[in-house]
Amino acid sequence: MKLIFLGPPGAGKGTQAVKIAEKYQIAHISTGDMLRAEMREGTKLGNEAKSLIDRGELVPDDVILGMVKNRIQKEDCKNGFLFDGFPRTIAQAEALEEISAIDYVINLDVPAERLISRISGRRMCAECGAGYHVSTYADANCKCGAALYQREDDKEETVRNRLVVYERSTKPLIEYYTRKGLLHTVNGDASIDVVDAAIRAVLSK
Ligand code: AP5
Ligand code: MG
């Protein structure tokens, strides 16, 4: 199965992707997580991406496409994969069509006013990539034991620009994938388990 999770920053793409990738035994490919790993390792790509990510701007399409093409060659993609945060521009979607077919595009729909509070309370684990929210998880450490941190681009000013960039560059993909007959919109403004069940219902059709 080959999936795309689409949605604005804070919609719950990463939270839901972990669950669905596990259920269907497919690779979870988050371009954001891949870029953050490059930044942590201090690679040339990571250093170049950092100034864009910290401002809430997109990383150039050719950089992202190079990363994704390499990634889907890996053994763990044999069963399929779930793209979380990719594609993010029409150009990325068109390029993806040249390299792989897609079975479903899940669009997580969450009202804008909910996104800021979700993101500002988010804490991440650098070791296992798990994400939490301070309102439901008060520990300073992840369940795996590693320390939690707040993403550099989760500061309110940056988040506001990420939302503007989403409206301008990524939201047009809703129309793009509707025309292809692939888009399924799921209400993301419900509990994590309810959203998970709604996504599973779409995928079991
Ligand atoms: P990326 O890491 O992809 O960030 P994003 O798209 O902005 O999305 P987020 O990760 O912020 O949100 P999410 O939808 O995953 O929500 P989450 O599940 O964590 O990209 C970061 C940057 O990298 C970009 O700005 C760009 O610069 C660059 N980049 C990445 N991909 C790129 C590409 N393809 N092209 C160009 N540039 C690219 O949930 C958020 C919070 O809400 C958490 O605290 C969570 O616990 C909580 N939560 C989740 N679901 C629920 C729920 N149902 N109810 C209550 N709380 C919930
Ligand atoms: Mg995410």
Tab-separated table of N, CA and C in Angstrom, residues 17-175:
chain	number	residue	atom	x	y	z
A	17	ALA	N	0.539	8.733	11.291
A	17	ALA	CA	1.389	7.952	10.387
A	17	ALA	C	2.059	6.793	11.118
A	18	VAL	N	2.492	7.043	12.341
A	18	VAL	CA	3.156	5.990	13.118
A	18	VAL	C	2.217	4.786	13.274
A	19	LYS	N	0.952	5.062	13.574
A	19	LYS	CA	-0.014	3.985	13.817
A	19	LYS	C	-0.331	3.216	12.531
A	20	ILE	N	-0.551	3.941	11.457
A	20	ILE	CA	-0.948	3.286	10.199
A	20	ILE	C	0.230	2.500	9.600
A	21	ALA	N	1.435	3.074	9.701
A	21	ALA	CA	2.611	2.371	9.169
A	21	ALA	C	2.815	1.060	9.914
A	22	GLU	N	2.546	1.083	11.211
A	22	GLU	CA	2.711	-0.140	11.996
A	22	GLU	C	1.641	-1.171	11.612
A	23	LYS	N	0.412	-0.717	11.512
A	23	LYS	CA	-0.679	-1.650	11.184
A	23	LYS	C	-0.455	-2.330	9.831
A	24	TYR	N	-0.071	-1.549	8.825
A	24	TYR	CA	0.065	-2.115	7.480
A	24	TYR	C	1.499	-2.570	7.171
A	25	GLN	N	2.391	-2.437	8.167
A	25	GLN	CA	3.788	-2.864	7.977
A	25	GLN	C	4.406	-2.213	6.739
A	26	ILE	N	4.248	-0.903	6.671
A	26	ILE	CA	4.844	-0.143	5.574
A	26	ILE	C	5.777	0.906	6.173
A	27	ALA	N	6.670	1.433	5.333
A	27	ALA	CA	7.668	2.394	5.831
A	27	ALA	C	7.018	3.765	6.035
A	28	HIS	N	7.322	4.397	7.160
A	28	HIS	CA	6.851	5.759	7.440
A	28	HIS	C	7.931	6.719	6.956
A	29	ILE	N	7.631	7.468	5.919
A	29	ILE	CA	8.633	8.375	5.345
A	29	ILE	C	8.209	9.815	5.603
A	30	SER	N	8.829	10.429	6.610
A	30	SER	CA	8.553	11.828	6.931
A	30	SER	C	9.740	12.650	6.432
A	31	THR	N	9.499	13.499	5.432
A	31	THR	CA	10.610	14.322	4.922
A	31	THR	C	11.074	15.302	6.003
A	32	GLY	N	10.145	15.744	6.868
A	32	GLY	CA	10.548	16.619	7.980
A	32	GLY	C	11.506	15.894	8.923
A	33	ASP	N	11.177	14.646	9.297
A	33	ASP	CA	12.069	13.872	10.184
A	33	ASP	C	13.426	13.633	9.505
A	34	MET	N	13.396	13.376	8.200
A	34	MET	CA	14.665	13.126	7.490
A	34	MET	C	15.538	14.378	7.507
A	35	LEU	N	14.898	15.541	7.305
A	35	LEU	CA	15.666	16.800	7.316
A	35	LEU	C	16.202	17.090	8.716
A	36	ARG	N	15.380	16.818	9.749
A	36	ARG	CA	15.864	17.064	11.125
A	36	ARG	C	17.036	16.132	11.464
A	37	ALA	N	17.022	14.897	10.935
A	37	ALA	CA	18.152	13.983	11.170
A	37	ALA	C	19.411	14.539	10.497
A	38	GLU	N	19.257	15.082	9.290
A	38	GLU	CA	20.408	15.678	8.578
A	38	GLU	C	20.951	16.870	9.368
A	39	MET	N	20.037	17.659	9.962
A	39	MET	CA	20.472	18.839	10.734
A	39	MET	C	21.241	18.398	11.982
A	40	ARG	N	20.712	17.355	12.649
A	40	ARG	CA	21.389	16.861	13.869
A	40	ARG	C	22.775	16.342	13.559
A	41	GLU	N	22.894	15.680	12.398
A	41	GLU	CA	24.195	15.114	12.017
A	41	GLU	C	25.126	16.178	11.447
A	42	GLY	N	24.598	17.377	11.195
A	42	GLY	CA	25.429	18.479	10.688
A	42	GLY	C	25.916	18.254	9.273
A	43	THR	N	25.144	17.545	8.441
A	43	THR	CA	25.559	17.321	7.051
A	43	THR	C	25.391	18.624	6.262
A	44	LYS	N	25.982	18.658	5.043
A	44	LYS	CA	25.866	19.848	4.186
A	44	LYS	C	24.383	20.124	3.908
A	45	LEU	N	23.644	19.057	3.545
A	45	LEU	CA	22.209	19.211	3.257
A	45	LEU	C	21.474	19.764	4.484
A	46	GLY	N	21.802	19.208	5.658
A	46	GLY	CA	21.150	19.641	6.895
A	46	GLY	C	21.429	21.101	7.196
A	47	ASN	N	22.687	21.512	7.008
A	47	ASN	CA	23.048	22.905	7.297
A	47	ASN	C	22.350	23.865	6.331
A	48	GLU	N	22.232	23.452	5.068
A	48	GLU	CA	21.562	24.320	4.085
A	48	GLU	C	20.061	24.404	4.364
A	49	ALA	N	19.481	23.279	4.802
A	49	ALA	CA	18.029	23.258	5.055
A	49	ALA	C	17.665	24.057	6.305
A	50	LYS	N	18.609	24.116	7.262
A	50	LYS	CA	18.278	24.661	8.580
A	50	LYS	C	17.714	26.093	8.527
A	51	SER	N	18.352	26.954	7.747
A	51	SER	CA	17.897	28.351	7.761
A	51	SER	C	16.492	28.466	7.168
A	52	LEU	N	16.181	27.614	6.190
A	52	LEU	CA	14.833	27.632	5.605
A	52	LEU	C	13.812	27.094	6.599
A	53	ILE	N	14.132	25.961	7.205
A	53	ILE	CA	13.192	25.317	8.140
A	53	ILE	C	12.937	26.237	9.336
A	54	ASP	N	13.992	26.864	9.853
A	54	ASP	CA	13.827	27.736	11.017
A	54	ASP	C	12.973	28.967	10.701
A	55	ARG	N	12.881	29.312	9.422
A	55	ARG	CA	12.014	30.436	9.031
A	55	ARG	C	10.634	29.959	8.595
A	56	GLY	N	10.460	28.644	8.548
A	56	GLY	CA	9.162	28.092	8.148
A	56	GLY	C	8.969	28.039	6.644
A	57	GLU	N	10.078	28.178	5.907
A	57	GLU	CA	10.000	28.112	4.440
A	57	GLU	C	10.245	26.671	3.978
A	58	LEU	N	9.864	26.367	2.749
A	58	LEU	CA	10.078	25.023	2.224
A	58	LEU	C	11.508	24.851	1.734
A	59	VAL	N	11.991	23.621	1.832
A	59	VAL	CA	13.293	23.239	1.274
A	59	VAL	C	13.066	23.015	-0.234
A	60	PRO	N	14.058	23.350	-1.094
A	60	PRO	CA	13.827	23.256	-2.551
A	60	PRO	C	13.384	21.859	-3.004
A	61	ASP	N	12.511	21.852	-4.011
A	61	ASP	CA	11.941	20.598	-4.517
A	61	ASP	C	13.018	19.582	-4.907
A	62	ASP	N	14.090	20.032	-5.582
A	62	ASP	CA	15.075	19.053	-6.059
A	62	ASP	C	15.786	18.348	-4.901
A	63	VAL	N	15.980	19.062	-3.799
A	63	VAL	CA	16.626	18.457	-2.617
A	63	VAL	C	15.708	17.372	-2.045
A	64	ILE	N	14.433	17.718	-1.902
A	64	ILE	CA	13.452	16.782	-1.338
A	64	ILE	C	13.308	15.561	-2.248
A	65	LEU	N	13.217	15.800	-3.535
A	65	LEU	CA	13.009	14.679	-4.469
A	65	LEU	C	14.205	13.740	-4.473
A	66	GLY	N	15.406	14.283	-4.361
A	66	GLY	CA	16.606	13.438	-4.281
A	66	GLY	C	16.531	12.523	-3.059
A	67	MET	N	16.138	13.107	-1.927
A	67	MET	CA	16.040	12.323	-0.673
A	67	MET	C	14.994	11.224	-0.809
A	68	VAL	N	13.837	11.579	-1.360
A	68	VAL	CA	12.720	10.619	-1.439
A	68	VAL	C	13.056	9.480	-2.410
A	69	LYS	N	13.656	9.816	-3.538
A	69	LYS	CA	13.998	8.763	-4.515
A	69	LYS	C	14.937	7.741	-3.894
A	70	ASN	N	15.921	8.209	-3.132
A	70	ASN	CA	16.843	7.273	-2.448
A	70	ASN	C	16.100	6.446	-1.418
A	71	ARG	N	15.254	7.112	-0.681
A	71	ARG	CA	14.584	6.458	0.458
A	71	ARG	C	13.692	5.301	0.015
A	72	ILE	N	12.956	5.485	-1.101
A	72	ILE	CA	12.001	4.430	-1.478
A	72	ILE	C	12.680	3.224	-2.135
A	73	GLN	N	13.991	3.329	-2.351
A	73	GLN	CA	14.738	2.146	-2.838
A	73	GLN	C	15.025	1.174	-1.699
A	74	LYS	N	14.914	1.629	-0.459
A	74	LYS	CA	15.337	0.811	0.691
A	74	LYS	C	14.427	-0.396	0.880
A	75	GLU	N	15.016	-1.425	1.469
A	75	GLU	CA	14.357	-2.718	1.684
A	75	GLU	C	13.001	-2.581	2.411
A	76	ASP	N	12.928	-1.669	3.397
A	76	ASP	CA	11.698	-1.582	4.202
A	76	ASP	C	10.524	-0.973	3.422
A	77	CYS	N	10.759	-0.575	2.168
A	77	CYS	CA	9.671	-0.008	1.363
A	77	CYS	C	9.042	-1.056	0.443
A	78	LYS	N	9.521	-2.300	0.554
A	78	LYS	CA	9.047	-3.396	-0.309
A	78	LYS	C	7.521	-3.557	-0.258
A	79	ASN	N	6.975	-3.452	0.977
A	79	ASN	CA	5.535	-3.613	1.203
A	79	ASN	C	4.727	-2.373	0.874
A	80	GLY	N	5.431	-1.264	0.697
A	80	GLY	CA	4.765	0.019	0.474
A	80	GLY	C	5.294	1.059	1.441
A	81	PHE	N	4.703	2.241	1.386
A	81	PHE	CA	5.191	3.330	2.243
A	81	PHE	C	4.113	4.366	2.461
A	82	LEU	N	4.337	5.174	3.463
A	82	LEU	CA	3.411	6.255	3.808
A	82	LEU	C	4.211	7.552	3.836
A	83	PHE	N	3.904	8.449	2.928
A	83	PHE	CA	4.575	9.752	2.923
A	83	PHE	C	3.868	10.700	3.887
A	84	ASP	N	4.640	11.249	4.806
A	84	ASP	CA	4.121	12.204	5.805
A	84	ASP	C	4.835	13.530	5.547
A	85	GLY	N	4.092	14.498	4.987
A	85	GLY	CA	4.705	15.808	4.695
A	85	GLY	C	5.341	15.884	3.319
A	86	PHE	N	5.044	14.947	2.479
A	86	PHE	CA	5.511	14.925	1.088
A	86	PHE	C	4.406	14.318	0.242
A	87	PRO	N	4.082	14.809	-0.935
A	87	PRO	CA	4.595	16.035	-1.539
A	87	PRO	C	3.960	17.270	-0.901
A	88	ARG	N	4.616	18.396	-1.104
A	88	ARG	CA	4.187	19.634	-0.482
A	88	ARG	C	4.010	20.760	-1.483
A	89	THR	N	4.308	20.463	-2.729
A	89	THR	CA	4.097	21.432	-3.813
A	89	THR	C	3.564	20.646	-5.008
A	90	ILE	N	2.945	21.358	-5.937
A	90	ILE	CA	2.466	20.695	-7.155
A	90	ILE	C	3.660	20.072	-7.899
A	91	ALA	N	4.786	20.785	-7.930
A	91	ALA	CA	5.967	20.247	-8.639
A	91	ALA	C	6.414	18.922	-8.015
A	92	GLN	N	6.376	18.822	-6.684
A	92	GLN	CA	6.749	17.555	-6.031
A	92	GLN	C	5.752	16.454	-6.400
A	93	ALA	N	4.462	16.794	-6.444
A	93	ALA	CA	3.440	15.783	-6.768
A	93	ALA	C	3.613	15.290	-8.201
A	94	GLU	N	3.921	16.210	-9.106
A	94	GLU	CA	4.112	15.807	-10.505
A	94	GLU	C	5.340	14.911	-10.640
A	95	ALA	N	6.393	15.250	-9.917
A	95	ALA	CA	7.607	14.425	-9.975
A	95	ALA	C	7.349	13.052	-9.359
A	96	LEU	N	6.554	13.014	-8.298
A	96	LEU	CA	6.242	11.723	-7.663
A	96	LEU	C	5.515	10.806	-8.638
A	97	GLU	N	4.655	11.379	-9.454
A	97	GLU	CA	3.915	10.558	-10.424
A	97	GLU	C	4.844	9.799	-11.355
A	98	GLU	N	6.004	10.379	-11.608
A	98	GLU	CA	6.977	9.733	-12.501
A	98	GLU	C	7.671	8.566	-11.812
A	99	ILE	N	7.684	8.565	-10.475
A	99	ILE	CA	8.452	7.515	-9.785
A	99	ILE	C	7.598	6.477	-9.078
A	100	SER	N	6.345	6.798	-8.750
A	100	SER	CA	5.508	5.796	-8.079
A	100	SER	C	4.023	6.115	-8.180
A	101	ALA	N	3.225	5.055	-8.257
A	101	ALA	CA	1.768	5.219	-8.152
A	101	ALA	C	1.413	5.359	-6.674
A	102	ILE	N	0.245	5.932	-6.396
A	102	ILE	CA	-0.231	6.121	-5.011
A	102	ILE	C	-1.643	5.546	-4.923
A	103	ASP	N	-1.954	4.873	-3.807
A	103	ASP	CA	-3.284	4.266	-3.659
A	103	ASP	C	-4.290	5.221	-3.008
A	104	TYR	N	-3.863	5.915	-1.956
A	104	TYR	CA	-4.782	6.816	-1.244
A	104	TYR	C	-4.032	8.071	-0.794
A	105	VAL	N	-4.730	9.203	-0.847
A	105	VAL	CA	-4.226	10.429	-0.229
A	105	VAL	C	-5.209	10.770	0.889
A	106	ILE	N	-4.709	10.778	2.117
A	106	ILE	CA	-5.544	11.105	3.275
A	106	ILE	C	-5.288	12.563	3.644
A	107	ASN	N	-6.340	13.361	3.588
A	107	ASN	CA	-6.221	14.780	3.918
A	107	ASN	C	-6.792	14.996	5.322
A	108	LEU	N	-5.936	15.330	6.273
A	108	LEU	CA	-6.386	15.552	7.655
A	108	LEU	C	-6.861	16.995	7.791
A	109	ASP	N	-8.139	17.127	8.092
A	109	ASP	CA	-8.758	18.446	8.135
A	109	ASP	C	-8.905	18.903	9.588
A	110	VAL	N	-8.213	19.983	9.925
A	110	VAL	CA	-8.255	20.525	11.298
A	110	VAL	C	-8.382	22.043	11.192
A	111	PRO	N	-9.314	22.663	11.946
A	111	PRO	CA	-9.455	24.119	11.854
A	111	PRO	C	-8.179	24.847	12.271
A	112	ALA	N	-7.897	25.962	11.581
A	112	ALA	CA	-6.641	26.698	11.784
A	112	ALA	C	-6.410	27.061	13.249
A	113	GLU	N	-7.486	27.443	13.969
A	113	GLU	CA	-7.272	27.917	15.346
A	113	GLU	C	-6.761	26.805	16.268
A	114	ARG	N	-7.014	25.556	15.911
A	114	ARG	CA	-6.563	24.427	16.735
A	114	ARG	C	-5.066	24.130	16.510
A	115	LEU	N	-4.554	24.506	15.332
A	115	LEU	CA	-3.201	24.085	14.945
A	115	LEU	C	-2.126	24.729	15.816
A	116	ILE	N	-2.287	26.031	16.095
A	116	ILE	CA	-1.261	26.750	16.863
A	116	ILE	C	-1.117	26.129	18.251
A	117	SER	N	-2.240	25.836	18.916
A	117	SER	CA	-2.126	25.297	20.281
A	117	SER	C	-1.562	23.879	20.255
A	118	ARG	N	-1.909	23.116	19.223
A	118	ARG	CA	-1.324	21.767	19.122
A	118	ARG	C	0.198	21.849	18.976
A	119	ILE	N	0.629	22.749	18.100
A	119	ILE	CA	2.068	22.808	17.816
A	119	ILE	C	2.837	23.407	18.981
A	120	SER	N	2.276	24.452	19.618
A	120	SER	CA	3.059	25.093	20.684
A	120	SER	C	3.215	24.169	21.891
A	121	GLY	N	2.321	23.190	22.039
A	121	GLY	CA	2.455	22.245	23.159
A	121	GLY	C	3.141	20.945	22.784
A	122	ARG	N	3.639	20.878	21.581
A	122	ARG	CA	4.256	19.609	21.132
A	122	ARG	C	5.672	19.448	21.692
A	123	ARG	N	5.994	18.249	22.099
A	123	ARG	CA	7.356	17.900	22.499
A	123	ARG	C	7.749	16.635	21.745
A	124	MET	N	9.014	16.594	21.304
A	124	MET	CA	9.477	15.505	20.443
A	124	MET	C	10.615	14.732	21.099
A	125	CYS	N	10.731	13.468	20.709
A	125	CYS	CA	11.875	12.655	21.145
A	125	CYS	C	12.877	12.591	19.994
A	126	ALA	N	14.121	12.966	20.284
A	126	ALA	CA	15.144	12.960	19.236
A	126	ALA	C	15.597	11.529	18.934
A	127	GLU	N	15.402	10.624	19.881
A	127	GLU	CA	15.872	9.246	19.692
A	127	GLU	C	14.929	8.438	18.817
A	128	CYS	N	13.634	8.375	19.229
A	128	CYS	CA	12.705	7.482	18.508
A	128	CYS	C	11.706	8.248	17.651
A	129	GLY	N	11.718	9.581	17.730
A	129	GLY	CA	10.834	10.375	16.858
A	129	GLY	C	9.405	10.505	17.372
A	130	ALA	N	9.104	9.937	18.546
A	130	ALA	CA	7.733	10.029	19.071
A	130	ALA	C	7.383	11.485	19.362
A	131	GLY	N	6.094	11.808	19.235
A	131	GLY	CA	5.635	13.160	19.537
A	131	GLY	C	4.588	13.116	20.637
A	132	TYR	N	4.598	14.135	21.488
A	132	TYR	CA	3.643	14.210	22.604
A	132	TYR	C	3.073	15.612	22.659
A	133	HIS	N	2.059	15.773	23.514
A	133	HIS	CA	1.551	17.114	23.771
A	133	HIS	C	1.568	17.343	25.279
A	134	VAL	N	2.008	18.538	25.702
A	134	VAL	CA	2.156	18.795	27.140
A	134	VAL	C	0.841	18.628	27.913
A	135	SER	N	-0.280	18.796	27.227
A	135	SER	CA	-1.569	18.687	27.927
A	135	SER	C	-1.902	17.247	28.302
A	136	THR	N	-1.302	16.294	27.599
A	136	THR	CA	-1.631	14.885	27.882
A	136	THR	C	-0.416	14.078	28.359
A	137	TYR	N	0.780	14.696	28.324
A	137	TYR	CA	1.997	13.970	28.717
A	137	TYR	C	2.953	14.972	29.357
A	138	ALA	N	3.089	14.904	30.676
A	138	ALA	CA	3.830	15.949	31.385
A	138	ALA	C	5.310	15.602	31.613
A	139	ASP	N	5.714	14.371	31.359
A	139	ASP	CA	7.094	13.942	31.599
A	139	ASP	C	8.114	14.715	30.759
A	140	ALA	N	9.329	14.870	31.304
A	140	ALA	CA	10.389	15.520	30.524
A	140	ALA	C	11.058	14.514	29.590
A	141	ASN	N	10.801	13.218	29.846
A	141	ASN	CA	11.428	12.170	29.025
A	141	ASN	C	10.384	11.394	28.235
A	142	CYS	N	10.817	10.904	27.087
A	142	CYS	CA	9.986	10.053	26.230
A	142	CYS	C	9.753	8.702	26.917
A	143	LYS	N	8.742	7.973	26.447
A	143	LYS	CA	8.512	6.625	26.979
A	143	LYS	C	9.726	5.729	26.733
A	144	CYS	N	10.543	6.059	25.725
A	144	CYS	CA	11.749	5.257	25.448
A	144	CYS	C	12.898	5.660	26.377
A	145	GLY	N	12.723	6.730	27.159
A	145	GLY	CA	13.743	7.127	28.134
A	145	GLY	C	14.536	8.366	27.740
A	146	ALA	N	14.570	8.698	26.444
A	146	ALA	CA	15.366	9.856	25.995
A	146	ALA	C	14.647	11.171	26.344
A	147	ALA	N	15.434	12.260	26.402
A	147	ALA	CA	14.855	13.567	26.752
A	147	ALA	C	13.981	14.094	25.604
A	148	LEU	N	12.918	14.811	25.976
A	148	LEU	CA	12.064	15.440	24.960
A	148	LEU	C	12.564	16.854	24.686
A	149	TYR	N	12.313	17.343	23.485
A	149	TYR	CA	12.710	18.711	23.148
A	149	TYR	C	11.607	19.378	22.338
A	150	GLN	N	11.691	20.713	22.242
A	150	GLN	CA	10.733	21.455	21.412
A	150	GLN	C	11.405	21.794	20.082
A	151	ARG	N	10.727	21.561	18.973
A	151	ARG	CA	11.307	21.845	17.668
A	151	ARG	C	11.567	23.343	17.515
A	152	GLU	N	12.725	23.670	16.913
A	152	GLU	CA	13.091	25.083	16.656
A	152	GLU	C	11.997	25.808	15.870
A	153	ASP	N	11.363	25.089	14.927
A	153	ASP	CA	10.381	25.749	14.069
A	153	ASP	C	8.978	25.740	14.688
A	154	ASP	N	8.884	25.371	15.972
A	154	ASP	CA	7.579	25.384	16.645
A	154	ASP	C	7.329	26.672	17.423
A	155	LYS	N	8.228	27.659	17.253
A	155	LYS	CA	7.981	28.970	17.875
A	155	LYS	C	6.830	29.635	17.130
A	156	GLU	N	6.011	30.410	17.872
A	156	GLU	CA	4.765	30.900	17.290
A	156	GLU	C	4.946	31.660	15.973
A	157	GLU	N	5.987	32.515	15.923
A	157	GLU	CA	6.174	33.329	14.711
A	157	GLU	C	6.456	32.439	13.491
A	158	THR	N	7.287	31.412	13.721
A	158	THR	CA	7.621	30.489	12.625
A	158	THR	C	6.390	29.681	12.230
A	159	VAL	N	5.616	29.263	13.237
A	159	VAL	CA	4.417	28.475	12.950
A	159	VAL	C	3.469	29.273	12.057
A	160	ARG	N	3.337	30.575	12.350
A	160	ARG	CA	2.430	31.413	11.543
A	160	ARG	C	2.896	31.441	10.090
A	161	ASN	N	4.213	31.508	9.882
A	161	ASN	CA	4.697	31.499	8.491
A	161	ASN	C	4.492	30.126	7.859
A	162	ARG	N	4.671	29.052	8.640
A	162	ARG	CA	4.438	27.704	8.081
A	162	ARG	C	2.991	27.574	7.608
A	163	LEU	N	2.078	28.195	8.342
A	163	LEU	CA	0.663	28.126	7.932
A	163	LEU	C	0.426	28.912	6.639
A	164	VAL	N	1.106	30.056	6.502
A	164	VAL	CA	0.984	30.847	5.269
A	164	VAL	C	1.542	30.041	4.090
A	165	VAL	N	2.710	29.425	4.322
A	165	VAL	CA	3.347	28.626	3.259
A	165	VAL	C	2.459	27.435	2.890
A	166	TYR	N	1.820	26.839	3.893
A	166	TYR	CA	0.893	25.721	3.620
A	166	TYR	C	-0.232	26.187	2.695
A	167	GLU	N	-0.850	27.328	3.041
A	167	GLU	CA	-1.981	27.834	2.241
A	167	GLU	C	-1.550	28.082	0.795
A	168	ARG	N	-0.353	28.657	0.653
A	168	ARG	CA	0.109	29.054	-0.675
A	168	ARG	C	0.578	27.859	-1.507
A	169	SER	N	1.392	26.987	-0.904
A	169	SER	CA	2.090	25.984	-1.716
A	169	SER	C	1.523	24.579	-1.610
A	170	THR	N	0.940	24.224	-0.460
A	170	THR	CA	0.543	22.829	-0.247
A	170	THR	C	-0.959	22.614	-0.398
A	171	LYS	N	-1.752	23.569	0.050
A	171	LYS	CA	-3.212	23.391	-0.031
A	171	LYS	C	-3.701	23.106	-1.460
A	172	PRO	N	-3.075	23.685	-2.488
A	172	PRO	CA	-3.518	23.353	-3.856
A	172	PRO	C	-3.463	21.851	-4.172
A	173	LEU	N	-2.739	21.082	-3.369
A	173	LEU	CA	-2.685	19.627	-3.611
A	173	LEU	C	-4.026	18.954	-3.321
A	174	ILE	N	-4.864	19.597	-2.509
A	174	ILE	CA	-6.191	19.028	-2.226
A	174	ILE	C	-6.975	18.937	-3.539
A	175	GLU	N	-6.958	20.013	-4.270
A	175	GLU	CA	-7.634	20.073	-5.567
A	175	GLU	C	-6.958	19.102	-6.563
